[in-house]
mmCIF file with all atom_site columns, C-alpha atoms in Angstrom:
data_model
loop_
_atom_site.group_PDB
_atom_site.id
_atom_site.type_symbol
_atom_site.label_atom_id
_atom_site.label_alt_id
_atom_site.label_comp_id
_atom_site.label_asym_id
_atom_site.label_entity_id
_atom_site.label_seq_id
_atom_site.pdbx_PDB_ins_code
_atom_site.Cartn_x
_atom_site.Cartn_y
_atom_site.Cartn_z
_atom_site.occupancy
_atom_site.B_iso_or_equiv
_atom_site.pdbx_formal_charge
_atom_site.auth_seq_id
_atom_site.auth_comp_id
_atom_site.auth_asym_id
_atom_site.auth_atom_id
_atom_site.pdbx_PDB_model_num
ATOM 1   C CA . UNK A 1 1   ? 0.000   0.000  0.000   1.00 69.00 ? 1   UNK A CA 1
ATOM 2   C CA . UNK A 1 2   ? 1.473   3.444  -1.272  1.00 90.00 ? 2   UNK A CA 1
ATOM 3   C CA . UNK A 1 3   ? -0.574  6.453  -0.218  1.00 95.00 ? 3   UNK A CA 1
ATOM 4   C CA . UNK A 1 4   ? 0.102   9.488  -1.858  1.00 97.00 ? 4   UNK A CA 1
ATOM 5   C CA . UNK A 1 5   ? -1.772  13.077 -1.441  1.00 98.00 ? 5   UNK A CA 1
ATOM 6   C CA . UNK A 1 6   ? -1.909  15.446 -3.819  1.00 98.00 ? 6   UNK A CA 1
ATOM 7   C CA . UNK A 1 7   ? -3.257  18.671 -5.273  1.00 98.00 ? 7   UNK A CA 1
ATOM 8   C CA . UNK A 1 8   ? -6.294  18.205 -7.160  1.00 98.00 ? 8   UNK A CA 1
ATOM 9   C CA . UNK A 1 9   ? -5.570  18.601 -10.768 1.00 97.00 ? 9   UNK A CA 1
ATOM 10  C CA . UNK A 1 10  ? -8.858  20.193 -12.341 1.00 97.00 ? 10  UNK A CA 1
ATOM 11  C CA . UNK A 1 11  ? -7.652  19.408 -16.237 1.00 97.00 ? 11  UNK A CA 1
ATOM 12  C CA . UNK A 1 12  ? -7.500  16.028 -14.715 1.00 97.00 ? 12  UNK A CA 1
ATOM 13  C CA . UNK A 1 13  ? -10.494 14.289 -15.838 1.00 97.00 ? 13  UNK A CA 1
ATOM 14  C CA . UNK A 1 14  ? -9.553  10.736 -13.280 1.00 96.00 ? 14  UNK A CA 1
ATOM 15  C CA . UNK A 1 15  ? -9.288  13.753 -10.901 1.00 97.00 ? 15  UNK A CA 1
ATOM 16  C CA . UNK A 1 16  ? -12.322 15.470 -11.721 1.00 97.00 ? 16  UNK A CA 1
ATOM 17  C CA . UNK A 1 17  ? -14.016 11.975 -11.178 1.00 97.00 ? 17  UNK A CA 1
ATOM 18  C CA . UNK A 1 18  ? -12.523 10.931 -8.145  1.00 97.00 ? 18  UNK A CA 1
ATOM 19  C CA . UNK A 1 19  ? -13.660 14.433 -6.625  1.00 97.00 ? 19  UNK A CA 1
ATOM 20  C CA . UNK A 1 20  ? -17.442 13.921 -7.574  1.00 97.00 ? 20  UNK A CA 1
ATOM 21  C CA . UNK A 1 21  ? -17.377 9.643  -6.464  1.00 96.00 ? 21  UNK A CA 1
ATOM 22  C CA . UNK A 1 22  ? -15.606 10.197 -3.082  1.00 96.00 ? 22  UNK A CA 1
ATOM 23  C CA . UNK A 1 23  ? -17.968 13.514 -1.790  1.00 96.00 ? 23  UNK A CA 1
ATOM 24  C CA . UNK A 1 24  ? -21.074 11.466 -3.464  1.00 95.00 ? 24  UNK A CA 1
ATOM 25  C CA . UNK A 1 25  ? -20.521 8.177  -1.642  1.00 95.00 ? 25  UNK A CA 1
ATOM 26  C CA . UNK A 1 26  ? -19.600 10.090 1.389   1.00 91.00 ? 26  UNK A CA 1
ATOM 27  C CA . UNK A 1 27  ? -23.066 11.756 0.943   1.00 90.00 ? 27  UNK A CA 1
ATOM 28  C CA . UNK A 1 28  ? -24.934 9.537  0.987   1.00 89.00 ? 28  UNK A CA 1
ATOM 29  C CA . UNK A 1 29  ? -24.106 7.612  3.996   1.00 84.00 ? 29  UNK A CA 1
ATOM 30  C CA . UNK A 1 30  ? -25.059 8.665  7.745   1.00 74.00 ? 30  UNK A CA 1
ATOM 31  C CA . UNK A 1 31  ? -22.296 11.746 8.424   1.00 72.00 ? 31  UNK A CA 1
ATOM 32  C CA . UNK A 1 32  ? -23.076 12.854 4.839   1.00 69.00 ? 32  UNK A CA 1
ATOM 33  C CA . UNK A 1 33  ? -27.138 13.390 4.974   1.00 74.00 ? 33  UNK A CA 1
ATOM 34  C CA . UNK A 1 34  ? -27.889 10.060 3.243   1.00 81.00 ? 34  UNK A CA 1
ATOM 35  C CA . UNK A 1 35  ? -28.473 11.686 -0.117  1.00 88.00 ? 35  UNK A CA 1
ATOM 36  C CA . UNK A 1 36  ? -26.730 11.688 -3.034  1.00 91.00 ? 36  UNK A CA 1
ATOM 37  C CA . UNK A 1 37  ? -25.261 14.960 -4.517  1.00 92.00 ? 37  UNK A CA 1
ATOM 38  C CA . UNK A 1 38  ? -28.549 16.034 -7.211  1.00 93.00 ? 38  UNK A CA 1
ATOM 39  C CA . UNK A 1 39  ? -26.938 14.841 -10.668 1.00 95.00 ? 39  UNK A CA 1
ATOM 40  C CA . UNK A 1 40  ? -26.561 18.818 -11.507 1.00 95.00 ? 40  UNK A CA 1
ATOM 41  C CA . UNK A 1 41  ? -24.881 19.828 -8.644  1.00 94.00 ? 41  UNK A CA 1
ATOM 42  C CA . UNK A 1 42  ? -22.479 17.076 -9.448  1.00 95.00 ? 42  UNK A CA 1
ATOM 43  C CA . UNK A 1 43  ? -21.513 18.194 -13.095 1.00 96.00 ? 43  UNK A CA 1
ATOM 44  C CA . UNK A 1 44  ? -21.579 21.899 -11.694 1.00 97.00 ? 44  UNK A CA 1
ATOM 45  C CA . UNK A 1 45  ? -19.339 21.433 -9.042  1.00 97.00 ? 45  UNK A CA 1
ATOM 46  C CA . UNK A 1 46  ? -15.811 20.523 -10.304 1.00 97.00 ? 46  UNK A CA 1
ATOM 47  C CA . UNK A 1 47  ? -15.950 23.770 -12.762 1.00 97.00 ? 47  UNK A CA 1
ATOM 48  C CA . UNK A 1 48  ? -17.675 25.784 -9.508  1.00 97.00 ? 48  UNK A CA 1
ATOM 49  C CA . UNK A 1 49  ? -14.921 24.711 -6.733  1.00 98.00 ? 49  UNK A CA 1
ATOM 50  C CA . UNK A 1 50  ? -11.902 25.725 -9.280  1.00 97.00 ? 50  UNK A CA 1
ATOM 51  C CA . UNK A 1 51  ? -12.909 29.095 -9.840  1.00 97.00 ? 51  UNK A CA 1
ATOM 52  C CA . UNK A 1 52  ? -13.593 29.430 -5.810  1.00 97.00 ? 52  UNK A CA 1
ATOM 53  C CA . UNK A 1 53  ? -10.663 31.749 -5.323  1.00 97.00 ? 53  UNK A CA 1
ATOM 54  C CA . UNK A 1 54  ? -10.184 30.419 -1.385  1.00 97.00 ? 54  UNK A CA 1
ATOM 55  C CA . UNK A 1 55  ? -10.040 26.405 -2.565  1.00 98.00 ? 55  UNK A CA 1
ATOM 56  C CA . UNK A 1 56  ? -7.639  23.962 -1.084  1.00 98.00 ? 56  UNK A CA 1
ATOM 57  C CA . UNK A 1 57  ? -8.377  20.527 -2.497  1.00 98.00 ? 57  UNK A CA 1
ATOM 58  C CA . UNK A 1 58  ? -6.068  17.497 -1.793  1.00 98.00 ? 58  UNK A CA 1
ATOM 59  C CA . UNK A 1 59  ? -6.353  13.751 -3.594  1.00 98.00 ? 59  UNK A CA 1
ATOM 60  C CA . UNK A 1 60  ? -5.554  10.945 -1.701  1.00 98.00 ? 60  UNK A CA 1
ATOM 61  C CA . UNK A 1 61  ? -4.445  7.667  -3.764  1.00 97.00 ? 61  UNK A CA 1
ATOM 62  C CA . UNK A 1 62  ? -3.726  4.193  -2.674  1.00 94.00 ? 62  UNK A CA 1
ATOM 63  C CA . UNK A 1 63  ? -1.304  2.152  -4.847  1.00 92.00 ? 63  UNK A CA 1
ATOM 64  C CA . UNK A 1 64  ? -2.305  5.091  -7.441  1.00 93.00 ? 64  UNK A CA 1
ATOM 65  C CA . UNK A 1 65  ? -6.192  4.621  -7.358  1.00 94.00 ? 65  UNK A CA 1
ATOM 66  C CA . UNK A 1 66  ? -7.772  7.812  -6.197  1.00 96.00 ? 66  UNK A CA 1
ATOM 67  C CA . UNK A 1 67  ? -9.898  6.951  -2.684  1.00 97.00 ? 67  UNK A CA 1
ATOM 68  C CA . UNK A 1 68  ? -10.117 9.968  -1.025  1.00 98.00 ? 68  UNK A CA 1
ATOM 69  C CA . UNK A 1 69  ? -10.271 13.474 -1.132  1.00 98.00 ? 69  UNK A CA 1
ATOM 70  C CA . UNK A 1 70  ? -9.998  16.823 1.398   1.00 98.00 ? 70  UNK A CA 1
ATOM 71  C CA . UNK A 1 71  ? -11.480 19.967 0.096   1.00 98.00 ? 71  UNK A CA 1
ATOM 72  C CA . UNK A 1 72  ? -10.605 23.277 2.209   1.00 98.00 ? 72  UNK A CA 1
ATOM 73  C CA . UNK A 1 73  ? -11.334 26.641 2.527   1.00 98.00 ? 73  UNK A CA 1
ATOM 74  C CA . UNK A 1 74  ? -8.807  30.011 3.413   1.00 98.00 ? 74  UNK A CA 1
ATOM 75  C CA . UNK A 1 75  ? -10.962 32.303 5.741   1.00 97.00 ? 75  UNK A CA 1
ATOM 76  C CA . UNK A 1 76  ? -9.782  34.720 8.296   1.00 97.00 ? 76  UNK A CA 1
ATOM 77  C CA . UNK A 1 77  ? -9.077  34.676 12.044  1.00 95.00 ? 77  UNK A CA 1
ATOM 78  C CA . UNK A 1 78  ? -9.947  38.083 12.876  1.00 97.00 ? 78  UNK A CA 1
ATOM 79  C CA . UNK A 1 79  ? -8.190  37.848 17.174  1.00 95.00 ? 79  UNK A CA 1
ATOM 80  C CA . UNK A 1 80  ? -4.982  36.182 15.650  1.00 96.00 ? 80  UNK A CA 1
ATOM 81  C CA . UNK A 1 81  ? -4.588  38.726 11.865  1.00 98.00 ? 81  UNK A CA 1
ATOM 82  C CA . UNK A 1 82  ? -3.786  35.537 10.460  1.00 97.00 ? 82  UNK A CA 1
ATOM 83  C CA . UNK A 1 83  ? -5.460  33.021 8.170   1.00 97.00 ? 83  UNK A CA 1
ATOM 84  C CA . UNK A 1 84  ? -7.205  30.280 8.898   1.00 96.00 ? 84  UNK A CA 1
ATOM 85  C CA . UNK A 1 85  ? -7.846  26.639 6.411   1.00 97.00 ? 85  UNK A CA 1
ATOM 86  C CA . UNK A 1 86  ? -11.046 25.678 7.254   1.00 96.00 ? 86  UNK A CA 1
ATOM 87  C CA . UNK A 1 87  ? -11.152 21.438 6.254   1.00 96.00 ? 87  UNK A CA 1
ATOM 88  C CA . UNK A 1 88  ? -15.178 21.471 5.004   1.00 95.00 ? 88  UNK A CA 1
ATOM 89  C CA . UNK A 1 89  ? -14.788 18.181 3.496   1.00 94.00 ? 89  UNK A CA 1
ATOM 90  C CA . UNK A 1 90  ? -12.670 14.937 4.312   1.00 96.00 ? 90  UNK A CA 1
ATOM 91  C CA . UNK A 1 91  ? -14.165 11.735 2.434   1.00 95.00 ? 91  UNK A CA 1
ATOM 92  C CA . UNK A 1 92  ? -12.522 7.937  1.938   1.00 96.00 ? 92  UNK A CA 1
ATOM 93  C CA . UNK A 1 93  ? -14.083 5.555  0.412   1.00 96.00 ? 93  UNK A CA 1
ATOM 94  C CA . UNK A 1 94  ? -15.688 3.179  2.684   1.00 94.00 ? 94  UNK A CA 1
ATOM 95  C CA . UNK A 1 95  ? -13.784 0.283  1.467   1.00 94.00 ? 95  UNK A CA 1
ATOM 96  C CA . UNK A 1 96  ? -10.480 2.622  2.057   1.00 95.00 ? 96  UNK A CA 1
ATOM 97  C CA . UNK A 1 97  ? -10.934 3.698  5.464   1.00 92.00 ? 97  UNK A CA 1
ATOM 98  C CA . UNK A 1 98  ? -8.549  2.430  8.574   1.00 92.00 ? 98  UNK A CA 1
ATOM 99  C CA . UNK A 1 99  ? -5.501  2.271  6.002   1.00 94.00 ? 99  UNK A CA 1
ATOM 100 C CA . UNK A 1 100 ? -4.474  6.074  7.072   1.00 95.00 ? 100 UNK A CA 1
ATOM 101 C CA . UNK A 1 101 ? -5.515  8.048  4.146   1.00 97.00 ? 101 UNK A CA 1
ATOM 102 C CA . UNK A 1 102 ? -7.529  10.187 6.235   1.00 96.00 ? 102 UNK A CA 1
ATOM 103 C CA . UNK A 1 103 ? -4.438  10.515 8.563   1.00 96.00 ? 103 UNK A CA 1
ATOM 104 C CA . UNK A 1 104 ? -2.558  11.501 5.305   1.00 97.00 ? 104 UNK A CA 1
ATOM 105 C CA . UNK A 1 105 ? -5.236  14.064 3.749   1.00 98.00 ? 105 UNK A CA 1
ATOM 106 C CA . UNK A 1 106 ? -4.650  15.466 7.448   1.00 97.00 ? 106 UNK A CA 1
ATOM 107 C CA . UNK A 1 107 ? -1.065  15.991 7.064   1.00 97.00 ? 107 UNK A CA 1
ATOM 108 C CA . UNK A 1 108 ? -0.867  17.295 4.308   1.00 98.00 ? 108 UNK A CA 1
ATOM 109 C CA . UNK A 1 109 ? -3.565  20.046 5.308   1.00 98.00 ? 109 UNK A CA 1
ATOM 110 C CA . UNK A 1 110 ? -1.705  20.882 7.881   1.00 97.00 ? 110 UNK A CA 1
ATOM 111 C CA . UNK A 1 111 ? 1.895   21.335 6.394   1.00 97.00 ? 111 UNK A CA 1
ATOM 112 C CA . UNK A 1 112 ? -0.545  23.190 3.562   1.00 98.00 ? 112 UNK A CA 1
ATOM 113 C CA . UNK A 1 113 ? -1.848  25.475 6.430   1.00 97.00 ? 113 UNK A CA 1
ATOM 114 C CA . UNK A 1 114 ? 1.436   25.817 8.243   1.00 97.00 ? 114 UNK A CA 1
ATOM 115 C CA . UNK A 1 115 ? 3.004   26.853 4.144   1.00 97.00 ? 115 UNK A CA 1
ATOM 116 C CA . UNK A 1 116 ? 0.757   29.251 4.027   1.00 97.00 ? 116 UNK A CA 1
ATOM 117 C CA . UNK A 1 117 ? 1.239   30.864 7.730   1.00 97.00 ? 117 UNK A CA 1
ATOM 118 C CA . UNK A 1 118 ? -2.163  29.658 8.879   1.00 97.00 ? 118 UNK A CA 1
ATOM 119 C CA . UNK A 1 119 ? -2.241  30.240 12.733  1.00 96.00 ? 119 UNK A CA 1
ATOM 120 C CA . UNK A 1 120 ? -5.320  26.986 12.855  1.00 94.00 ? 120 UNK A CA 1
ATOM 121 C CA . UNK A 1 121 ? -7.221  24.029 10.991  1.00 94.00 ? 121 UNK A CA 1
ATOM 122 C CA . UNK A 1 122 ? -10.273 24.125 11.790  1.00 92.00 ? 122 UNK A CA 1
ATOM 123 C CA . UNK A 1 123 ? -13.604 21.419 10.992  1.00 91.00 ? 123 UNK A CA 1
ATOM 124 C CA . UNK A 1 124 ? -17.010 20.454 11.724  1.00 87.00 ? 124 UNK A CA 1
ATOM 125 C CA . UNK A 1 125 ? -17.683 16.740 12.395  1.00 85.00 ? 125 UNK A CA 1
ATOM 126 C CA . UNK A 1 126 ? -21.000 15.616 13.501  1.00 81.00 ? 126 UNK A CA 1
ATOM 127 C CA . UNK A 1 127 ? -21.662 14.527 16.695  1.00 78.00 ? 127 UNK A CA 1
ATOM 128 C CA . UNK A 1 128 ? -22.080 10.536 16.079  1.00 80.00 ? 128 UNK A CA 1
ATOM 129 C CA . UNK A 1 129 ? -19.639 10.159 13.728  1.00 83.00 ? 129 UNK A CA 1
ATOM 130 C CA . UNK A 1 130 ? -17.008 8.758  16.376  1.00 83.00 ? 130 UNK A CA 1
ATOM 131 C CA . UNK A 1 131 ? -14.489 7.217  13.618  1.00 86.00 ? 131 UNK A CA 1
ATOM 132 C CA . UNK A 1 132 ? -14.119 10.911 11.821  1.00 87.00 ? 132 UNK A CA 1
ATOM 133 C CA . UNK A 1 133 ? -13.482 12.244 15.457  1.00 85.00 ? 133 UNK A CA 1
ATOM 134 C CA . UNK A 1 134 ? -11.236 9.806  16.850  1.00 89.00 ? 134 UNK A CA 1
ATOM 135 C CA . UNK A 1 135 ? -9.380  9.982  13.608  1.00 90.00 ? 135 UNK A CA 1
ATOM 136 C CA . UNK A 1 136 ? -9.567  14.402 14.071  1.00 89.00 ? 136 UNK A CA 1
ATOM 137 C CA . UNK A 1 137 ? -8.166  13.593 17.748  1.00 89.00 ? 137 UNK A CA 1
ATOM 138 C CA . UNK A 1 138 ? -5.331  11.726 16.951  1.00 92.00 ? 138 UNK A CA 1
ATOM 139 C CA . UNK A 1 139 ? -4.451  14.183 14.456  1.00 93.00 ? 139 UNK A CA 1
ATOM 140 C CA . UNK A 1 140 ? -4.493  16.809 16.932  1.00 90.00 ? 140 UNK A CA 1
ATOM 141 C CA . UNK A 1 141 ? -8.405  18.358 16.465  1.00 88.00 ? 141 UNK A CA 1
ATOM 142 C CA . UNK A 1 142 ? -9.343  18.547 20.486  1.00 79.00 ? 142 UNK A CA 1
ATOM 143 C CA . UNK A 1 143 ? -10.755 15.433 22.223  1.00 64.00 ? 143 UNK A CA 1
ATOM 144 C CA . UNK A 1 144 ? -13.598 13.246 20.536  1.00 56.00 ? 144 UNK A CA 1
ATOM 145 C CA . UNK A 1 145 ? -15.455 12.559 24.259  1.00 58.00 ? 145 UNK A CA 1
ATOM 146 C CA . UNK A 1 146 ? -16.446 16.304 24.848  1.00 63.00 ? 146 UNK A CA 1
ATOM 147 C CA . UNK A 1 147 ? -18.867 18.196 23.202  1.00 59.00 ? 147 UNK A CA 1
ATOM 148 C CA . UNK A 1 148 ? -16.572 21.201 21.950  1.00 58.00 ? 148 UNK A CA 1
ATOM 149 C CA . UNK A 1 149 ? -16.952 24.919 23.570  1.00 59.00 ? 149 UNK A CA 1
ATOM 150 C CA . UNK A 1 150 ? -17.750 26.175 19.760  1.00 67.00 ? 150 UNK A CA 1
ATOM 151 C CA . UNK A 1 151 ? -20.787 25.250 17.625  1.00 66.00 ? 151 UNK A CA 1
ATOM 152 C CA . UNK A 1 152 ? -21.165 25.714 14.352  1.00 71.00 ? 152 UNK A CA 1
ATOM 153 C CA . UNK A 1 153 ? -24.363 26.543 13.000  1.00 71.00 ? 153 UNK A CA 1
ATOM 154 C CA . UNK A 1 154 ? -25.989 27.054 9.747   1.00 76.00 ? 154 UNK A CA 1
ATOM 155 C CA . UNK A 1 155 ? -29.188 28.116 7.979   1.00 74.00 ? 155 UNK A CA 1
ATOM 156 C CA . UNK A 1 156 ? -29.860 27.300 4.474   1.00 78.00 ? 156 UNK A CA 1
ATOM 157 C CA . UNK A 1 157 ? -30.576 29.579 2.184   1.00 88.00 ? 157 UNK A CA 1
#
């Protein structure tokens, strides 16, 4: 097993697959809503997240077969003047998981955040999803047994 991470490569169409079959497997399971990514949100989106000015997005492959992916966002930490990479998405595929891929999507977002003199990582998990949060705890993302001082909210417009 050879895991490498990656930058996305949007003129990379296996890329541009892998993107939309990792976040739409991952949605449709328990931590992802259980529903599939609507078919047109799913063509839009590769085009969409490339022009997003902010985008981080890391591949993960094992023995060169693309199995997970890590899409982030640059925001702003207003008390520290410095930015921030916010991880909104961290997906392996099921059959993937427990071989450290996550671990190394991790890693590489954080050398990422530390190249680009990020003063945190920071990411929502929910609640039940104790495999994502064990996995964020060993990686250094607070303890998975307490509920966390900071909730993040959101309203859909």
């Amino acid at each position: 097993m050879a895991i490498e991470v990656q930058d996305l490569d949007f003129d990379n169409a296996g890329h541009v697959k892998a993107l939309v079959t990792v976040l739409n497997t991952y949605s449709q399971e328990e931590g992802g809503g259980q529903q599939q990514i609507p078919v047109a949100t799913q063509e839009q989106l590769p085009e969409r997240l490339r022009e997003f000015p902010t985008r981080h997005v890391l591949l993960a492959a094992d023995d060169q077969v693309p199995v997970g992916v890590l899409v982030g966002f640059m925001v702003f930490s207003t008390f520290k003047a410095k930015p921030v990479l916010n991880i909104h998405d961290l997906a392996v595929l099921p059959k993937h998981r427990g071989k450290g891929i996550g671990t190394a999507l991790l890693a590489a977002a954080t050398e990422r955040a530390r190249d680009l003199d990020c003063c945190k990582l920071t990411l929502e998990v929910i609640s039940s999803n104790e495999g994502a949060r064990k996995l964020y705890h060993r990686c250094g993302f607070g303890d998975p047994t307490e509920s966390s001082a900071t909730l993040f909210l959101n309203k859909v417009l």
